[in-house]
JSON list of C-alpha atoms in Angstrom, two decimals:
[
{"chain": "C", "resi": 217, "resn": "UNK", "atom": "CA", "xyz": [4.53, -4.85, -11.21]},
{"chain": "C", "resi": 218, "resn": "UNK", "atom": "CA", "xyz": [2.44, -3.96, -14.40]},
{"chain": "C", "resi": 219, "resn": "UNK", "atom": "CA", "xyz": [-0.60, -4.06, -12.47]},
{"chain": "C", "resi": 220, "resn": "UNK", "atom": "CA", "xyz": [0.25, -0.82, -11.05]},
{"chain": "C", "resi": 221, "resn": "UNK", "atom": "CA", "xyz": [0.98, 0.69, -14.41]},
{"chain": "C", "resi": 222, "resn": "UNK", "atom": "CA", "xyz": [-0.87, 2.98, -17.02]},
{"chain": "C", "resi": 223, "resn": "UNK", "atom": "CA", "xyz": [-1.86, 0.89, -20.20]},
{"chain": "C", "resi": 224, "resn": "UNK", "atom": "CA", "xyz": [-1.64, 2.76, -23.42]},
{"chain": "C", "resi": 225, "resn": "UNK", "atom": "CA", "xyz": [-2.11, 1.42, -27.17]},
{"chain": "C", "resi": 226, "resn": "UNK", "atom": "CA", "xyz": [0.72, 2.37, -29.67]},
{"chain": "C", "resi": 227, "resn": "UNK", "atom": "CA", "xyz": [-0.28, 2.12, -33.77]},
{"chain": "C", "resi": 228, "resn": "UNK", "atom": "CA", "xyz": [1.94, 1.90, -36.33]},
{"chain": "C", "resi": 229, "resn": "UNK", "atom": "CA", "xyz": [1.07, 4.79, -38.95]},
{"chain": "C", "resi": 230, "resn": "UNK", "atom": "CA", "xyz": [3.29, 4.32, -42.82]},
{"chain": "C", "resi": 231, "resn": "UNK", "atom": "CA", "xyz": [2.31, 7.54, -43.51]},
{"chain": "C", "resi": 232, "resn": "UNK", "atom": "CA", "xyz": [1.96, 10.00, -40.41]},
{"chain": "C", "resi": 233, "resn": "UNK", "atom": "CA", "xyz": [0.39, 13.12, -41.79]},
{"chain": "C", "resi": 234, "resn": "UNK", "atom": "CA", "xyz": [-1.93, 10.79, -43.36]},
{"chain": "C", "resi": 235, "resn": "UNK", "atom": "CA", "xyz": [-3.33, 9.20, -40.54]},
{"chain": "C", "resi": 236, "resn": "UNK", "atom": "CA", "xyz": [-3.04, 12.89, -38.53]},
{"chain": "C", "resi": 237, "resn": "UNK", "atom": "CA", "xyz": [-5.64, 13.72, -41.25]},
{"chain": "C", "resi": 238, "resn": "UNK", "atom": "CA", "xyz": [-7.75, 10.54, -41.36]},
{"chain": "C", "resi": 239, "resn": "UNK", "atom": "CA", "xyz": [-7.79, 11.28, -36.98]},
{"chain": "C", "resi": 240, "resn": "UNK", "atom": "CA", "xyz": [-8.69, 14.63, -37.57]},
{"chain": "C", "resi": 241, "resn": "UNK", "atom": "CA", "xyz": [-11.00, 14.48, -40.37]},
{"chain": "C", "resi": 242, "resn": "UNK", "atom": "CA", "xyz": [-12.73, 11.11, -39.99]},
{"chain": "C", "resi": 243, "resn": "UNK", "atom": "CA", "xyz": [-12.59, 10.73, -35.91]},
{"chain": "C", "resi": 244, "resn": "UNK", "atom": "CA", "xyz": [-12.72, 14.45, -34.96]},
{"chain": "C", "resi": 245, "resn": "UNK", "atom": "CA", "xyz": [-9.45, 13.67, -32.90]},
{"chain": "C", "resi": 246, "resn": "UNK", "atom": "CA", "xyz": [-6.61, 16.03, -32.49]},
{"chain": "C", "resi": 247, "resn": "UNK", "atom": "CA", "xyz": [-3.13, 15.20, -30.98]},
{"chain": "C", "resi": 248, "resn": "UNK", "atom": "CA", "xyz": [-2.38, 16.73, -27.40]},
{"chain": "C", "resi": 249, "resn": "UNK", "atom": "CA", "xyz": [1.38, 15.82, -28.06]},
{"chain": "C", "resi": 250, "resn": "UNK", "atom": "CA", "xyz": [3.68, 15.58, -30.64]},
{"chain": "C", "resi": 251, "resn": "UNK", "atom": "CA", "xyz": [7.57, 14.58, -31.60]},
{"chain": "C", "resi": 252, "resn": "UNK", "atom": "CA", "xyz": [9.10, 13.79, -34.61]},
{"chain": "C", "resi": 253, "resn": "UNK", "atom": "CA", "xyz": [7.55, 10.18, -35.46]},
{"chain": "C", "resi": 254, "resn": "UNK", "atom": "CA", "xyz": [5.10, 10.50, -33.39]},
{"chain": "C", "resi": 255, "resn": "UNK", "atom": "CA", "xyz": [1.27, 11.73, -32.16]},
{"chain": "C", "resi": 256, "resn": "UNK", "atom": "CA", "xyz": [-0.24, 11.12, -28.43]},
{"chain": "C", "resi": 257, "resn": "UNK", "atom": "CA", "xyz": [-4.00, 10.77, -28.65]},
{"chain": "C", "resi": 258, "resn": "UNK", "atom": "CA", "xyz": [-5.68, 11.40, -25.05]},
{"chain": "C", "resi": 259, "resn": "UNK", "atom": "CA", "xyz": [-9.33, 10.17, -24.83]},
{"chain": "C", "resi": 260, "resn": "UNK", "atom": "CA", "xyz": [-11.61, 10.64, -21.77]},
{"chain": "C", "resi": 261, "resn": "UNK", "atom": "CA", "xyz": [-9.71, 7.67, -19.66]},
{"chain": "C", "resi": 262, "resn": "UNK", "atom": "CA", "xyz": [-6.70, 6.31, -21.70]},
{"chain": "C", "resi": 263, "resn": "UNK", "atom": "CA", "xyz": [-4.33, 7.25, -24.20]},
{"chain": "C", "resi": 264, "resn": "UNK", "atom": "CA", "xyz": [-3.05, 5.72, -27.44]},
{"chain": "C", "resi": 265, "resn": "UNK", "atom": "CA", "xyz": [-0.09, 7.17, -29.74]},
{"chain": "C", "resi": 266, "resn": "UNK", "atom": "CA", "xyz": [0.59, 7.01, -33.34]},
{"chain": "C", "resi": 267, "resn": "UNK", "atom": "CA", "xyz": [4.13, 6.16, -34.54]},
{"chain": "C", "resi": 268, "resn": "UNK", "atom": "CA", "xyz": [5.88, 6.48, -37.96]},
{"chain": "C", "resi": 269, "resn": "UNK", "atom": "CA", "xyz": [7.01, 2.67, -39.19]},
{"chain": "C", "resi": 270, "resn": "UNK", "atom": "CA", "xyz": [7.76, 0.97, -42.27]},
{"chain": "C", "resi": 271, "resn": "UNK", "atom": "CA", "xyz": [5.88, -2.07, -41.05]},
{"chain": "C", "resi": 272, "resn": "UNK", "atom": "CA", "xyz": [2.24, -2.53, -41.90]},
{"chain": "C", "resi": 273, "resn": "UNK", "atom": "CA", "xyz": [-0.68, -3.76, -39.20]},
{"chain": "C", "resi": 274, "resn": "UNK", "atom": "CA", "xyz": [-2.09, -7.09, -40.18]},
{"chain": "C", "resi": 275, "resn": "UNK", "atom": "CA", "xyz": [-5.78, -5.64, -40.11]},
{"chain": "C", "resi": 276, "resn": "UNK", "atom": "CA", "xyz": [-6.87, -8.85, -39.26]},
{"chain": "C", "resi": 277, "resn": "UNK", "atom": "CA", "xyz": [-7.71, -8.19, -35.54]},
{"chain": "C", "resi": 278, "resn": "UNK", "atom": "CA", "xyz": [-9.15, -5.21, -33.01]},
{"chain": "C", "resi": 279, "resn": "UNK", "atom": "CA", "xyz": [-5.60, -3.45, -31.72]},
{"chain": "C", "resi": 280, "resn": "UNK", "atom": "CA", "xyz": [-7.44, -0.69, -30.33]},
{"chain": "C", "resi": 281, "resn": "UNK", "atom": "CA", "xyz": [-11.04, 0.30, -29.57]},
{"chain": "C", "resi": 282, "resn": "UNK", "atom": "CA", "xyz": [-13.54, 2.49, -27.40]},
{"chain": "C", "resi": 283, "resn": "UNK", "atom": "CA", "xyz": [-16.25, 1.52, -25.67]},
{"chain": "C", "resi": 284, "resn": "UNK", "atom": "CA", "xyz": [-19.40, 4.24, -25.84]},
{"chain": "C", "resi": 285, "resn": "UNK", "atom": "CA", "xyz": [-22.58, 5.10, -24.43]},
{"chain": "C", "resi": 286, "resn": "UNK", "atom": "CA", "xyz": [-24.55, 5.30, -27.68]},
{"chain": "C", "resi": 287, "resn": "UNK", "atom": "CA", "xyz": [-22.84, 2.94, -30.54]},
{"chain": "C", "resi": 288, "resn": "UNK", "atom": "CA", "xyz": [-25.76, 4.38, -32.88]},
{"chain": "C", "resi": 289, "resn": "UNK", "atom": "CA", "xyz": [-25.32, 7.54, -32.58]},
{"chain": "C", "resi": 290, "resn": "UNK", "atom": "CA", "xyz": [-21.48, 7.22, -33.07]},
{"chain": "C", "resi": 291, "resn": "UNK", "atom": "CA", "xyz": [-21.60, 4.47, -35.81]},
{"chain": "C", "resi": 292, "resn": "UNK", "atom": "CA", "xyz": [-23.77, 7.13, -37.50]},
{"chain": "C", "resi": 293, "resn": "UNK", "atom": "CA", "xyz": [-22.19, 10.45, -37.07]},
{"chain": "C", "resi": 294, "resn": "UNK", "atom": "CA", "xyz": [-18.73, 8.34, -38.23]},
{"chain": "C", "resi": 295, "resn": "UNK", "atom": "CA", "xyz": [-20.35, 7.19, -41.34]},
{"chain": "C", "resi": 296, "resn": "UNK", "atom": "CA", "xyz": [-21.17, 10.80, -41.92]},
{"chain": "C", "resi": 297, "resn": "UNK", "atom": "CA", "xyz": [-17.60, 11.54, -41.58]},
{"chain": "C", "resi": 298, "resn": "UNK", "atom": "CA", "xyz": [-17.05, 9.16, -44.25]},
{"chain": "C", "resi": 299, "resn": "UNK", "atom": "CA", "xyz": [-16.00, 5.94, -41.74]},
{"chain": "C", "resi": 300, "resn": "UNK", "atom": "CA", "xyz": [-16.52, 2.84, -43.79]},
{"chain": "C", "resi": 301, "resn": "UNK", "atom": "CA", "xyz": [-17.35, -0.11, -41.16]},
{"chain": "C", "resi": 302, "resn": "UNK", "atom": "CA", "xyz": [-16.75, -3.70, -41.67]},
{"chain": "C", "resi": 303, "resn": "UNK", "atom": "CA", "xyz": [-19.58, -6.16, -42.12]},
{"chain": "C", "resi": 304, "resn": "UNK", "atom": "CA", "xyz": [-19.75, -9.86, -40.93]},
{"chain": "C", "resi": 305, "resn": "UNK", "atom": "CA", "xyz": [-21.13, -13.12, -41.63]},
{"chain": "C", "resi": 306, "resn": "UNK", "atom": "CA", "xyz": [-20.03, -15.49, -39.92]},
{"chain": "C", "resi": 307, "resn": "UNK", "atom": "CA", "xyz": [-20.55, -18.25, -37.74]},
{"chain": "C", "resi": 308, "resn": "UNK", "atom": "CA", "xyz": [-21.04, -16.60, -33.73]},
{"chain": "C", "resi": 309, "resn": "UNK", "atom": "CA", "xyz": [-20.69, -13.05, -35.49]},
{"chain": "C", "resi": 310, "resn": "UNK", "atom": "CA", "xyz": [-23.07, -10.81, -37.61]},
{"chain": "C", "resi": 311, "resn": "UNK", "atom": "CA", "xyz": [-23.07, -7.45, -38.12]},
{"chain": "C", "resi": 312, "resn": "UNK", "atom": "CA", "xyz": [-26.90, -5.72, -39.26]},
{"chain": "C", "resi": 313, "resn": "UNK", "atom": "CA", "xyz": [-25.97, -2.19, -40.71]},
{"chain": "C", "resi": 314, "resn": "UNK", "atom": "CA", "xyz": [-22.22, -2.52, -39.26]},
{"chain": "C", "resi": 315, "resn": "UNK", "atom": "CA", "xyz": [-23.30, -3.91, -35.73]},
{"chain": "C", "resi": 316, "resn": "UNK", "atom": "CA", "xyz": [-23.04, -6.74, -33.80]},
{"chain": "C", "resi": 317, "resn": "UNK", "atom": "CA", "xyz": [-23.87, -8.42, -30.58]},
{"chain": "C", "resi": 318, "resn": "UNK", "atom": "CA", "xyz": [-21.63, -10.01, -28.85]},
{"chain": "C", "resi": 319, "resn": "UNK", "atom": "CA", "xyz": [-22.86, -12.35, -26.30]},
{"chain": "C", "resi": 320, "resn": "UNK", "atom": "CA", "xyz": [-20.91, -12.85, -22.87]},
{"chain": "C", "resi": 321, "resn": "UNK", "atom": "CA", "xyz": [-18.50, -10.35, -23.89]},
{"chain": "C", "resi": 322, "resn": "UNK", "atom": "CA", "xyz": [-16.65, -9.06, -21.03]},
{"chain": "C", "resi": 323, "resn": "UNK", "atom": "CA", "xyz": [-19.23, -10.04, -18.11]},
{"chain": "C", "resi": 324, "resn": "UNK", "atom": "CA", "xyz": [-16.38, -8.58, -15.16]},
{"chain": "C", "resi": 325, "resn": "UNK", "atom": "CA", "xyz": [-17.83, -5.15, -16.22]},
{"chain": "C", "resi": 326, "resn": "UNK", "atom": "CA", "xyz": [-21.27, -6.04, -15.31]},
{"chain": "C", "resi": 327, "resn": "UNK", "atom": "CA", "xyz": [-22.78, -6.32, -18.32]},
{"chain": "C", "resi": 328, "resn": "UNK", "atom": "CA", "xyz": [-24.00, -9.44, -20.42]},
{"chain": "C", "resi": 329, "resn": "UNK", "atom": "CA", "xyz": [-22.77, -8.76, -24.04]},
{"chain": "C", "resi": 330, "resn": "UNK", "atom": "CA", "xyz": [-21.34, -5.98, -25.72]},
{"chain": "C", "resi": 331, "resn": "UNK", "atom": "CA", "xyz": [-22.58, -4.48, -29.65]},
{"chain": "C", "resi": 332, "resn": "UNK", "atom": "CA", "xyz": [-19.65, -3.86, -31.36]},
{"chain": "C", "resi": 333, "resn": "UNK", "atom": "CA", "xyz": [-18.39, -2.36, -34.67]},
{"chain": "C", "resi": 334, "resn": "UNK", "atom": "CA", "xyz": [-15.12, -2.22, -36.70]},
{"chain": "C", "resi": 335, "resn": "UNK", "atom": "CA", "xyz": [-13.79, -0.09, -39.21]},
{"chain": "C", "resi": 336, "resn": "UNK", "atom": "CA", "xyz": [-9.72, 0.40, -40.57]},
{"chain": "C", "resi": 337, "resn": "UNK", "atom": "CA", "xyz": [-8.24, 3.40, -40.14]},
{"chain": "C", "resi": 338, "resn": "UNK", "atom": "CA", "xyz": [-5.82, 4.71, -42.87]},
{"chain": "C", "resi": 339, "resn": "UNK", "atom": "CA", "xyz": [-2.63, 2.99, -42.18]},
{"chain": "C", "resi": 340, "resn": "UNK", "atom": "CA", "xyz": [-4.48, -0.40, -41.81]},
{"chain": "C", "resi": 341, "resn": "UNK", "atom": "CA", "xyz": [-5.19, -0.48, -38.33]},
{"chain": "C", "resi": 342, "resn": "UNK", "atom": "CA", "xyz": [-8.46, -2.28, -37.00]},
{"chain": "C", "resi": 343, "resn": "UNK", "atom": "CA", "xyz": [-10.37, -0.05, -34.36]},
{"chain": "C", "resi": 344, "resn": "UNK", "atom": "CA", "xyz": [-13.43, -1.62, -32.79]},
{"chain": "C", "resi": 345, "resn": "UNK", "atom": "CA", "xyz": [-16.18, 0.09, -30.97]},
{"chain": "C", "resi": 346, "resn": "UNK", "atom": "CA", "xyz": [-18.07, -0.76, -28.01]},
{"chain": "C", "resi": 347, "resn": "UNK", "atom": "CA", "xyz": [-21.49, -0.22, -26.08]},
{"chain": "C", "resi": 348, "resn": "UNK", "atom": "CA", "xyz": [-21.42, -3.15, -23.16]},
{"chain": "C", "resi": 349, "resn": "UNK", "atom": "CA", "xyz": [-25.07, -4.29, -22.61]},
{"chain": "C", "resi": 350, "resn": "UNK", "atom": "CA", "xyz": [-26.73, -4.51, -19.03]},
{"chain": "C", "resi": 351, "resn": "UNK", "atom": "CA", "xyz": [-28.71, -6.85, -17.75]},
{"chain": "C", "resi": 352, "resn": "UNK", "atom": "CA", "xyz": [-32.29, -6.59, -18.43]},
{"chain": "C", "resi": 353, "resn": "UNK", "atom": "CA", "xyz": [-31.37, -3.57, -21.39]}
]
């Protein structure tokens, strides 16, 4: 039954013109949809919605995240958007100027690892980014 069905990621925003802004400004993101409480997001094969709630995220885990072609190049042009990324130390997970490779991570895709990078938006919200490594790359 669900197998058949669209998945789409729904974040809980405090402060809604805030995190319009922080989308805008910081992610160069605009909303193709909007309703009172609410922004849709569409990206190249997904979607993902922002919704106004007095509840805050825990932060403490990846609730959404994109996987790209070029994790430098987009780690970098975020910074210069002002993004501040997490770092790590810790055992099975290091980050060297805000990446890190994860081993074995998702291997259905084809690859063998994945480098990865986090970063909070404004409400809280952990995003994570994504380049999967191939074999022999």
């Amino acid at each position: 039954m669900l197998a058949d069905g669209d998945v789409a990621t729904r974040l809980p925003a405090q402060d809604l013109d805030r995190a319009r802004r922080f989308y805008a400004d910081k992610l160069g993101l605009e909303p193709v949809e909007e309703r009172p409480g609410g922004l849709l997001y569409r990206g190249r094969n997904g979607e993902f919605a922002l919704f106004q709630s007095a509840g805050a995220p825990s932060g403490d885990h990846t609730q959404m995240g994109w996987e790209v072609d070029d994790i430098e190049a987009t780690v970098g042009e975020l910074r210069e958007r002002g993004v501040a990324f997490e770092e790590y130390d810790l055992p099975g997970l290091k980050t060297v100027a805000a990446i890190a490779e994860v081993e074995g991570n998702y291997p259905s895709k084809g690859g063998i690892g994945e480098r990865a990078a986090w970063f909070r938006d404004s409400e809280g919200n952990m995003l994570g980014i994504g380049q999967p490594v191939a074999p022999g790359g």
